[in-house]
Amino acid sequence: MTIPVIAIDGPSASGKGTVAARVAQALGFHYLDSGAIYRVTAYAAQQRGVALDDEDGLARLAAALDLRFDGVEVWLAGVAVGDAIRTEEAGRAASQIAALPALRAALLQLQRGFRKAPGLVTDGRDMGAVVFPDADLKVFLTASAEVRADRRYKQLIEKGFSANLAALLQDLQERDARDAARAAAPLQKTADAQLLETSNMGIDDAVNWVLVAYAKASSQA
Ligand code: DC
């Protein structure tokens, strides 16, 4: 029997990470935040002087990443980098390197290694389309850009960061455009993914929606 995977893809700040983590918790599954891997790679590159357009250098760096997840904390070579990789600047850098095919290829095995019993819930841009094409359930979770900017704003303020709503909205729209326009694994809803529009939906309802969809998918398998 293969290990079940729930793939939740969608644009920046859609809330997919929160929903995915809560679904994983409810099912007792592992959770992988694939965006964090792109963020850590960009962060490591900046630390080590690898240019963000040096495709081969980034791919080499990615293949040798000493990365560990522990709850919400992310460790790079034994150093906690959770806060450093959550900034808007880190998100932009991640989106920039994510357009490079050799880097994406170098991260494939690393991501697939997180598929462990009893199951995995993962979120990103191409988890259903590329990394886990045989996922048991694929969800494309989205919300309007305005709602997402508002969610990101509240999240940043809550964490004690300063934030500007208009700048966040512009940043999100630019990042979505870049993630959707790239040739390698662009952000898009695949035909086999179920659409979950959360502009008018709270976290609890979104989590329940995914749990119900998964129960349905597994009973049909
Ligand atoms: O989900 P996030 O905002 O943490 O992701 C940061 C960037 O990483 C995002 O703008 C695009 C890239 N990314 C990707 O290309 N593929 C993934 N599976 C996850 C993230």
Coordinates of C-alpha atoms and ligand atoms in Angstrom, one line a residue:
M1 CA 0.0 0.0 0.0
T2 CA 1.3 3.5 -0.8
I3 CA 1.6 6.1 1.9
P4 CA -1.3 8.6 1.4
V5 CA -0.6 12.2 0.4
I6 CA -2.9 15.3 0.6
A7 CA -1.5 18.0 -1.7
I8 CA -2.7 21.6 -1.0
D9 CA -1.5 24.1 -3.6
G10 CA -2.4 27.7 -4.1
P11 CA -1.1 31.3 -4.2
S12 CA 0.8 33.2 -1.5
A13 CA -0.9 34.0 1.8
S14 CA -4.0 32.0 0.9
G15 CA -3.9 30.3 4.3
K16 CA -3.0 27.0 2.7
G17 CA -0.1 26.4 5.2
T18 CA -2.4 26.9 8.2
V19 CA -5.0 24.6 6.8
A20 CA -2.5 22.0 5.7
A21 CA -0.9 21.9 9.2
R22 CA -4.3 21.6 10.9
V23 CA -5.4 18.8 8.5
A24 CA -2.1 17.0 9.3
Q25 CA -2.7 17.4 13.0
A26 CA -6.3 16.1 12.7
L27 CA -5.2 13.0 10.8
G28 CA -2.0 12.4 12.7
F29 CA -0.1 12.8 9.4
H30 CA 3.3 14.5 8.8
Y31 CA 3.3 18.0 7.4
L32 CA 5.6 19.5 4.8
D33 CA 5.7 23.3 4.1
S34 CA 7.4 23.1 0.7
G35 CA 7.6 26.9 0.4
A36 CA 9.9 26.9 3.4
I37 CA 12.3 24.8 1.4
Y38 CA 12.5 27.4 -1.3
R39 CA 12.8 30.1 1.3
V40 CA 15.6 28.3 3.1
T41 CA 17.5 27.7 -0.1
A42 CA 17.3 31.4 -1.0
Y43 CA 18.4 32.3 2.5
A44 CA 21.3 29.9 2.4
A45 CA 22.4 31.3 -1.0
Q46 CA 22.4 34.8 0.3
Q47 CA 24.4 33.7 3.4
R48 CA 27.0 31.9 1.3
G49 CA 27.3 34.4 -1.5
V50 CA 25.6 32.3 -4.2
A51 CA 23.8 34.7 -6.7
L52 CA 20.0 34.2 -6.9
D53 CA 20.3 33.7 -10.7
D54 CA 23.2 31.2 -10.5
E55 CA 21.1 28.2 -11.5
D56 CA 23.9 25.5 -11.2
G57 CA 25.3 27.0 -8.0
L58 CA 21.8 27.0 -6.4
A59 CA 21.1 23.5 -7.5
R60 CA 24.3 22.3 -5.9
L61 CA 23.5 24.2 -2.8
A62 CA 20.0 22.7 -2.7
A63 CA 21.2 19.2 -3.2
A64 CA 23.4 19.5 -0.1
L65 CA 21.0 21.4 2.2
D66 CA 21.2 20.4 5.9
L67 CA 17.6 21.0 6.7
R68 CA 15.4 19.9 9.6
F69 CA 11.8 20.8 10.4
D70 CA 10.7 20.7 14.0
G71 CA 7.1 21.9 14.4
V72 CA 7.0 25.4 13.1
E73 CA 10.8 25.9 13.5
V74 CA 13.2 25.3 10.6
W75 CA 16.8 24.5 11.2
L76 CA 19.5 25.1 8.6
A77 CA 22.9 23.5 9.5
G78 CA 21.8 23.5 13.2
V79 CA 20.7 27.2 13.2
A80 CA 17.0 28.2 13.7
V81 CA 16.0 30.3 10.7
G82 CA 12.2 30.2 11.0
D83 CA 11.8 34.0 11.5
A84 CA 14.5 35.0 9.0
I85 CA 12.8 33.0 6.2
R86 CA 9.3 34.3 6.8
T87 CA 9.9 37.9 5.8
E88 CA 8.5 39.4 2.6
E89 CA 12.0 39.8 1.3
A90 CA 12.7 36.1 1.8
G91 CA 9.4 35.3 0.0
R92 CA 10.5 37.4 -3.0
A93 CA 13.9 35.7 -3.1
A94 CA 12.2 32.3 -2.9
S95 CA 9.9 33.1 -5.7
Q96 CA 12.8 34.3 -7.8
I97 CA 14.9 31.1 -7.5
A98 CA 11.8 28.9 -7.8
A99 CA 11.6 29.8 -11.5
L100 CA 14.9 27.9 -12.1
P101 CA 14.2 24.3 -13.4
A102 CA 17.6 22.9 -12.2
L103 CA 16.9 24.1 -8.7
R104 CA 13.4 22.6 -8.7
A105 CA 14.8 19.3 -9.9
A106 CA 17.4 19.3 -7.2
L107 CA 14.7 19.7 -4.6
L108 CA 12.4 16.9 -5.8
Q109 CA 14.0 14.0 -3.9
L110 CA 14.3 16.1 -0.8
Q111 CA 10.5 16.8 -0.9
R112 CA 9.5 13.3 -1.7
G113 CA 11.6 12.0 1.3
F114 CA 8.9 13.6 3.5
R115 CA 6.4 10.9 2.4
K116 CA 6.4 8.8 5.5
A117 CA 3.8 6.6 7.3
P118 CA 1.1 7.1 8.3
G119 CA 0.7 9.9 5.7
L120 CA 1.7 13.4 4.5
V121 CA -0.1 16.7 4.1
T122 CA 1.9 19.1 2.1
D123 CA 1.4 22.6 0.7
G124 CA 3.0 24.6 -2.1
R125 CA 2.6 25.4 -5.7
D126 CA 3.3 22.2 -7.6
M127 CA 2.8 19.5 -4.9
G128 CA -0.1 17.9 -6.8
A129 CA 1.1 18.6 -10.3
V130 CA 4.8 17.6 -10.0
V131 CA 6.1 16.4 -6.6
F132 CA 3.3 14.0 -5.7
P133 CA 1.3 13.5 -8.9
D134 CA -0.3 10.4 -7.4
A135 CA -1.6 12.3 -4.3
D136 CA -4.8 10.8 -2.9
L137 CA -6.4 14.3 -2.7
K138 CA -5.3 17.5 -4.5
V139 CA -6.8 20.8 -3.4
F140 CA -6.2 24.2 -5.0
L141 CA -6.9 26.6 -2.1
T142 CA -7.2 30.3 -3.0
A143 CA -8.8 33.6 -2.0
S144 CA -9.0 37.0 -3.6
A145 CA -5.7 39.0 -3.5
E146 CA -7.3 41.6 -1.2
V147 CA -8.4 39.0 1.3
R148 CA -4.9 37.3 1.2
A149 CA -3.1 40.7 1.7
D150 CA -5.3 41.3 4.7
R151 CA -4.5 37.8 6.1
R152 CA -0.8 38.3 5.6
Y153 CA -1.0 41.8 7.2
K154 CA -2.7 40.4 10.3
Q155 CA -0.2 37.5 10.5
L156 CA 2.8 39.9 10.4
I157 CA 1.3 42.3 13.0
E158 CA 0.5 39.4 15.3
K159 CA 4.2 38.3 15.1
G160 CA 5.3 41.8 16.0
F161 CA 6.6 42.7 12.4
S162 CA 5.6 46.1 10.9
A163 CA 3.5 45.9 7.7
N164 CA 1.9 48.0 5.1
L165 CA -1.3 46.7 3.6
A166 CA -1.0 48.4 0.2
A167 CA 2.6 47.3 -0.2
L168 CA 1.7 43.7 0.8
L169 CA -1.1 43.6 -1.8
Q170 CA 1.3 44.8 -4.6
D171 CA 3.9 42.3 -3.5
L172 CA 1.4 39.4 -3.5
Q173 CA 0.2 40.3 -6.9
E174 CA 3.8 40.5 -8.3
R175 CA 4.7 37.2 -6.7
D176 CA 1.5 35.5 -8.0
A177 CA 2.2 36.8 -11.5
R178 CA 5.8 35.5 -11.4
D179 CA 4.8 32.1 -9.9
A180 CA 2.1 31.7 -12.5
A181 CA 4.0 32.9 -15.5
R182 CA 7.1 30.8 -15.1
A183 CA 7.7 27.8 -17.5
A184 CA 8.8 25.4 -14.8
A185 CA 5.9 24.0 -12.7
P186 CA 3.8 27.2 -12.7
L187 CA 1.2 28.0 -10.1
Q188 CA -2.0 26.7 -11.6
K189 CA -5.0 24.5 -10.7
T190 CA -4.7 21.2 -12.4
A191 CA -7.7 19.4 -13.8
D192 CA -7.6 16.8 -11.0
A193 CA -7.5 19.3 -8.2
Q194 CA -10.6 20.4 -6.2
L195 CA -11.0 24.1 -5.9
L196 CA -11.4 25.5 -2.4
E197 CA -12.2 29.3 -2.5
T198 CA -11.8 30.7 1.0
S199 CA -12.4 34.4 0.6
N200 CA -15.6 34.0 2.7
M201 CA -14.6 31.0 4.7
G202 CA -12.8 30.7 8.0
I203 CA -10.0 28.4 8.9
D204 CA -12.2 25.8 10.7
D205 CA -14.5 25.5 7.8
A206 CA -11.6 25.1 5.3
V207 CA -10.0 22.4 7.5
N208 CA -13.3 20.5 7.7
W209 CA -13.8 20.9 3.9
V210 CA -10.5 19.2 3.3
L211 CA -11.1 16.4 5.8
V212 CA -14.5 15.7 4.3
A213 CA -13.0 15.6 0.8
Y214 CA -10.2 13.3 1.9
A215 CA -12.6 10.9 3.6
K216 CA -14.6 10.8 0.4
A217 CA -11.5 10.3 -1.7
S218 CA -10.2 7.5 0.5
S219 CA -13.5 5.7 0.6
Q220 CA -13.6 5.7 -3.2
A221 CA -10.0 4.4 -3.5
Ligands
DC1 O1 4.3 29.3 0.0 P1 5.4 30.3 0.2 O2 5.0 31.8 0.1 O3 6.2 30.1 1.5 O4 6.5 30.1 -1.0 C1 7.5 31.0 -1.3 C2 7.9 30.9 -2.8 O5 8.4 29.6 -3.1 C3 6.7 31.1 -3.7 O6 6.6 32.4 -4.1 C4 7.0 30.2 -4.9 C5 8.0 29.2 -4.4 N1 7.4 27.8 -4.2 C6 7.4 27.0 -5.4 O7 7.7 27.5 -6.4 N2 6.9 25.7 -5.3 C7 6.4 25.2 -4.1 N3 6.0 24.0 -4.1 C8 6.4 26.1 -3.0 C9 6.9 27.4 -3.0

